[in-house]
XYZ file of C-alpha atoms in Angstrom:
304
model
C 16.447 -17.220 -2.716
C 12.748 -17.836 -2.579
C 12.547 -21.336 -1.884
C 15.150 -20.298 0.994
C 12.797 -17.366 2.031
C 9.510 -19.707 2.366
C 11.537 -21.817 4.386
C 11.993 -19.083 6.738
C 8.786 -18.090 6.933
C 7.860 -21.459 7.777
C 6.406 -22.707 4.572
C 6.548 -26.317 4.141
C 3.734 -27.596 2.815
C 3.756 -27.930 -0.989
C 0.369 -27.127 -1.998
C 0.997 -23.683 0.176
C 4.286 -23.663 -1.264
C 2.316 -23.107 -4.413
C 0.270 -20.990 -3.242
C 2.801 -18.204 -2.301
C 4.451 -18.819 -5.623
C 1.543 -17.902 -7.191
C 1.356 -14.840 -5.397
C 4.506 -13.624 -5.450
C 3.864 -13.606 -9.409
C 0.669 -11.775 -9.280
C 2.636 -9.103 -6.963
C 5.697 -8.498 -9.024
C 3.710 -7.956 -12.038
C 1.027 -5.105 -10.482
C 3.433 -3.792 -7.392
C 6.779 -4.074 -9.241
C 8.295 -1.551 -6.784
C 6.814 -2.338 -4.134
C 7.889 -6.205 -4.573
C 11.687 -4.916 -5.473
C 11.938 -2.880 -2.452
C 10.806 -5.708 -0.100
C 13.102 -8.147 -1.837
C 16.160 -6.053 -1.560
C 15.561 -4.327 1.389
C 14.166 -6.454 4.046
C 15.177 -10.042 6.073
C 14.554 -12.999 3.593
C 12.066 -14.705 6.419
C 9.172 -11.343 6.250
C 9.200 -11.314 2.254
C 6.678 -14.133 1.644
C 4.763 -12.491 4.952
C 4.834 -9.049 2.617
C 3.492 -10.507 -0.617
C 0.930 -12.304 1.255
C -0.536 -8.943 2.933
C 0.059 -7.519 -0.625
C -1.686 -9.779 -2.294
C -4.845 -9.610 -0.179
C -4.904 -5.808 -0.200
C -4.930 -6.238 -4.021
C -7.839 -9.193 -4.349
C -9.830 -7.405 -1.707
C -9.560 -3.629 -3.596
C -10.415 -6.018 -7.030
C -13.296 -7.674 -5.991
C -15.097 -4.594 -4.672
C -14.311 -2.860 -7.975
C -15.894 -5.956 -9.840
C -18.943 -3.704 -8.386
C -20.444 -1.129 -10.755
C -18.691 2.187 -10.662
C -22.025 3.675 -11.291
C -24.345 1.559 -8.691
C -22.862 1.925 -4.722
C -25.481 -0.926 -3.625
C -23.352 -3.112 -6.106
C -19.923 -2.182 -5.006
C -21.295 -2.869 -1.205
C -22.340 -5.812 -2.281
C -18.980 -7.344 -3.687
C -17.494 -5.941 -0.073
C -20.039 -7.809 1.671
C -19.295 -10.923 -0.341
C -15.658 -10.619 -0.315
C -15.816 -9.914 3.515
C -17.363 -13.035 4.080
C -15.182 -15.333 2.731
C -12.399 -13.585 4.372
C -13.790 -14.296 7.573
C -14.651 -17.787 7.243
C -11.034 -18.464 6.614
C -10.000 -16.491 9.652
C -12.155 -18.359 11.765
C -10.786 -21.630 10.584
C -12.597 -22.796 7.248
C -10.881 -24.131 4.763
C -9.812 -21.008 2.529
C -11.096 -22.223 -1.284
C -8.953 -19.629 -3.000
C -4.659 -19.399 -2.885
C -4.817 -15.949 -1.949
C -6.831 -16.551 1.150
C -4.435 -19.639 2.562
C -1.860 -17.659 2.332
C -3.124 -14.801 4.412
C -4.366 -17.573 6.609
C -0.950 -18.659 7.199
C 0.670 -15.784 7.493
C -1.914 -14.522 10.472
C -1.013 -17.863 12.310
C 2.767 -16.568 11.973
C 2.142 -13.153 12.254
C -0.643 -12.568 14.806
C -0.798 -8.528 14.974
C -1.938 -9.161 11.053
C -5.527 -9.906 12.274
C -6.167 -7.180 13.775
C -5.025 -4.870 10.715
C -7.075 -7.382 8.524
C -10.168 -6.353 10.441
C -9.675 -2.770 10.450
C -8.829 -3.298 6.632
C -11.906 -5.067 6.047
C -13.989 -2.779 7.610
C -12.509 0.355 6.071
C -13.187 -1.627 2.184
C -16.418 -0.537 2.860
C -16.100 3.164 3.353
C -13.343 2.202 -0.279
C -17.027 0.489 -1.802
C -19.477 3.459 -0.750
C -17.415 7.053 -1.530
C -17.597 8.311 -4.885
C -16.075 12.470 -4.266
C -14.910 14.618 -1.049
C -15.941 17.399 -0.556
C -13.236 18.573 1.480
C -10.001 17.975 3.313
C -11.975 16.945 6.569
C -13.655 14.170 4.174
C -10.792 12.906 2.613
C -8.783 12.889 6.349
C -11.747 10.909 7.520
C -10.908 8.118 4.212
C -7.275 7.801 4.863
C -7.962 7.224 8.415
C -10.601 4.729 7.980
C -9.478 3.442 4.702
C -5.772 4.054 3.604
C -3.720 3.537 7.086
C -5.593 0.356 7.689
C -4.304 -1.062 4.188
C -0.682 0.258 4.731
C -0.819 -1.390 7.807
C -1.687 -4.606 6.394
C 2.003 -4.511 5.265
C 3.858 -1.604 7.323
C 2.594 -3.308 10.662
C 4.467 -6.420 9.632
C 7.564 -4.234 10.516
C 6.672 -2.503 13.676
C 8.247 -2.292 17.109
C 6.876 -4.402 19.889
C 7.423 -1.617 22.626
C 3.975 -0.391 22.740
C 5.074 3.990 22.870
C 7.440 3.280 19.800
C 4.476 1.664 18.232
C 2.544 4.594 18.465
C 5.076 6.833 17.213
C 5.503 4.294 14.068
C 1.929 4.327 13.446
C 1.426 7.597 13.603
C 4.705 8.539 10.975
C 2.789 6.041 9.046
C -0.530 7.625 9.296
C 1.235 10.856 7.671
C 2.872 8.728 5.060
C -0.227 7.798 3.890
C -1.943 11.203 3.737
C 0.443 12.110 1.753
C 0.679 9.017 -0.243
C -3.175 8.767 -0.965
C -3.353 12.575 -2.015
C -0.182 11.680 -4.581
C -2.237 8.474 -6.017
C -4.564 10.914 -6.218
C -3.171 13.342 -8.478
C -1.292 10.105 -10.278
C -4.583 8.712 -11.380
C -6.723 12.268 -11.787
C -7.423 11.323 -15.584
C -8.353 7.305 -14.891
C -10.363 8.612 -11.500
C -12.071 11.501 -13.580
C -13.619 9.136 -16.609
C -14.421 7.219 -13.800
C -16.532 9.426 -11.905
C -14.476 9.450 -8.902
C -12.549 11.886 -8.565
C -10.411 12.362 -5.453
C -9.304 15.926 -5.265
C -11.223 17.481 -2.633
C -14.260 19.206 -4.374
C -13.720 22.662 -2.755
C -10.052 23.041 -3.486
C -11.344 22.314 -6.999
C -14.076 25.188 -7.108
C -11.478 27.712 -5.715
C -9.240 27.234 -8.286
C -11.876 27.198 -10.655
C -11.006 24.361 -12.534
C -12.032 22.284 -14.780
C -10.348 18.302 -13.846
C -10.623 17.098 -17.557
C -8.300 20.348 -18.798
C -4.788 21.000 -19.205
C -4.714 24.498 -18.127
C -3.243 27.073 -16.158
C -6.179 26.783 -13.473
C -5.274 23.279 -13.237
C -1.775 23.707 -13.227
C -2.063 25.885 -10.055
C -4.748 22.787 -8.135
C -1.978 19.976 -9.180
C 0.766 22.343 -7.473
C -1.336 23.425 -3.983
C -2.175 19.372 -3.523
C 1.511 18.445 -3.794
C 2.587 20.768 -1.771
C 0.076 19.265 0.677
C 0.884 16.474 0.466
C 4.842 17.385 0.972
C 3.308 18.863 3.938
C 1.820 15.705 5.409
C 4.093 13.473 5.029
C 7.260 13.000 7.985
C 10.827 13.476 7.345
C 13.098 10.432 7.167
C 14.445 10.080 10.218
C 11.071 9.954 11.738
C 10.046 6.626 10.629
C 13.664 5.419 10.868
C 13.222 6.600 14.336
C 10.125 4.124 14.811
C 12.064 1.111 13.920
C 14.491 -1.981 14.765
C 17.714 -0.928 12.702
C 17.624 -3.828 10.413
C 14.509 -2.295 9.005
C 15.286 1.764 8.658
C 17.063 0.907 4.601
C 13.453 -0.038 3.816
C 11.447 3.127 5.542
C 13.983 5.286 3.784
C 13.754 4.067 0.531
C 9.888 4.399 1.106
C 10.066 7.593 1.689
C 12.724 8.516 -1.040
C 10.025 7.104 -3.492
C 7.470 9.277 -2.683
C 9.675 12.318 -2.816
C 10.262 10.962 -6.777
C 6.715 10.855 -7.029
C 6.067 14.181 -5.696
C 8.383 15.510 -8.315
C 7.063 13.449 -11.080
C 3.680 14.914 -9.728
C 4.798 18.706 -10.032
C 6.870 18.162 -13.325
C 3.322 16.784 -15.217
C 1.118 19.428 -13.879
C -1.891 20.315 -15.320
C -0.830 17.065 -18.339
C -2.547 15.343 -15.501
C -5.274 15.624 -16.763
C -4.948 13.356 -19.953
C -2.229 11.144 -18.679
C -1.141 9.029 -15.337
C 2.419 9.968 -13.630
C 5.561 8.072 -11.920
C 8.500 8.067 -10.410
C 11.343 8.229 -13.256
C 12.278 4.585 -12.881
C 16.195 5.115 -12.976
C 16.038 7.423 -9.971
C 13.464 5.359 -8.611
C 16.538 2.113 -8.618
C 19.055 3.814 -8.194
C 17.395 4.727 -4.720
C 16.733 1.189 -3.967
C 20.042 0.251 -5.086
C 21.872 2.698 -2.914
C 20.120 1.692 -0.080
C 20.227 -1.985 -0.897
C 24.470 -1.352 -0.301
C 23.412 0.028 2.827
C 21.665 -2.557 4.388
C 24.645 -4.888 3.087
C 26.637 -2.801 4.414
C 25.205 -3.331 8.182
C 25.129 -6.704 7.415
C 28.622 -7.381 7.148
C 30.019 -5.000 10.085
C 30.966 -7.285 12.960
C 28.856 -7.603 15.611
């Protein structure tokens, strides 16, 4: 199926054969989920497109945390770097590194990429410089600047042409990730904590009173107010099935089923945050994909 699906994506060349091969390994083993979903749930000729976009995201978000956590200047500095590069091989220099000829490749194929590669780029350095918010206003001003621009590095891969339905899909995804990034948020509130970065907004901390490295009833009561939040931000269903071509909507739905896992994995751990990471439980989290992977073979096979 892969060989099949490089093909189709217009991979012929052996050494970027390679490449994407390599990639596609380094995505299924740190966005297992993410890699499933695309593999079940969209056309065979956009996968090696997705773990290309993917794979970027990934590099770019390692490199800048090869930075100091404790030294900004350093962290901008690794962006800076990084962002380079990048752009060299955008602008037609021979991309050194696998990860980089494949994004190369799938811009040519895939022109709309660049400009979320530029907005992505540009946003990694608002990811390099913040280390707290101090309120909702701040962390709305991240997620636009920061998360959308890396959904889009994959999501816009799927969007309509028809410039008002491309709105409307970008701006279901925009709430999708406001509520995504406050979830990863309260997912990784221990790691984030020892790392001196937390991202719960500092006031709703203070009027809760309480204290991010304890399991308590204070914190209890924080965990519960963000995930309702971020319940809040984030669109029904049929809103980002709305957005797209038909062959696409098994995909958005899973997406969203996922988070709704991970909102109740969220409220289940409460205040355990604290001293441990949370998930979607990974039999509900396949059985979702599976169900919806029927679906799409279901539309498939009707006549048409």
């Amino acid at each position: 199926m892969w060989k099949r699906a490089l093909d189709r994506a217009g991979v012929s060349d052996a050494r970027l054969r390679r490449d994407f091969t390599e990639q596609r390994r380094a995505v299924r083993r740190y966005r297992p989920a993410e890699y499933a979903a695309a593999r079940l749930l969209l056309p065979e000729a956009l996968l090696p497109h997705v773990v290309a976009a993917v794979a970027f995201m990934h590099e770019t978000d390692d490199r800048v945390d090869r930075g100091s956590r404790d030294d900004g200047d350093d962290r901008v500095a690794a962006w800076a770097d990084w962002d380079g590069h990048v752009r060299k091989a955008l602008d037609g220099a021979d991309p050194e590194l696998p990860v980089l000829r494949c994004l190369v490749h799938t811009t040519e194929h895939r022109p709309a990429l660049r400009g979320h590669v530029e907005e992505f780029l540009r946003g990694s350095e608002r990811e390099a410089e913040w280390t707290a918010f101090a309120d909702d206003a701040e962390l709305a001003r991240y997620v636009r600047a920061y998360s959308l621009p890396a959904l889009m590095l994959t999501a816009g891969l799927i969007a309509p042409e028809d410039p008002a339905r491309r709105a409307a899909y970008t701006d279901a995804c925009h709430r999708l990730i406001a509520g995504m990034q406050r979830l990863d948020f309260l997912e990784d509130l221990s790691e984030d904590v020892r790392e001196g970065r937390p991202g719960i907004p500092a006031d709703a901390v203070a009027r809760h009173g309480a204290d991010l490295t304890r399991p308590d009833a204070a914190l209890g009561r924080l965990v519960a107010e963000q995930a309702d939040r971020a319940a809040a931000e984030m669109p029904g269903t049929e809103v980002l099935e709305a957005a797209v071509d038909p062959e696409y909507r098994p995909f958005v739905r899973a997406l969203v089923g996922v988070q709704r896992l991970r909102l109740d994995a969220v409220r289940r751990a409460g205040a355990s945050l604290a001293t441990r990471s949370s998930g979607p439980a990974r039999p509900a989290a396949a059985g979702l994909l599976l169900g919806e992977w029927r679906s799409r073979r279901r539309g498939l096979q009707r006549p048409r």
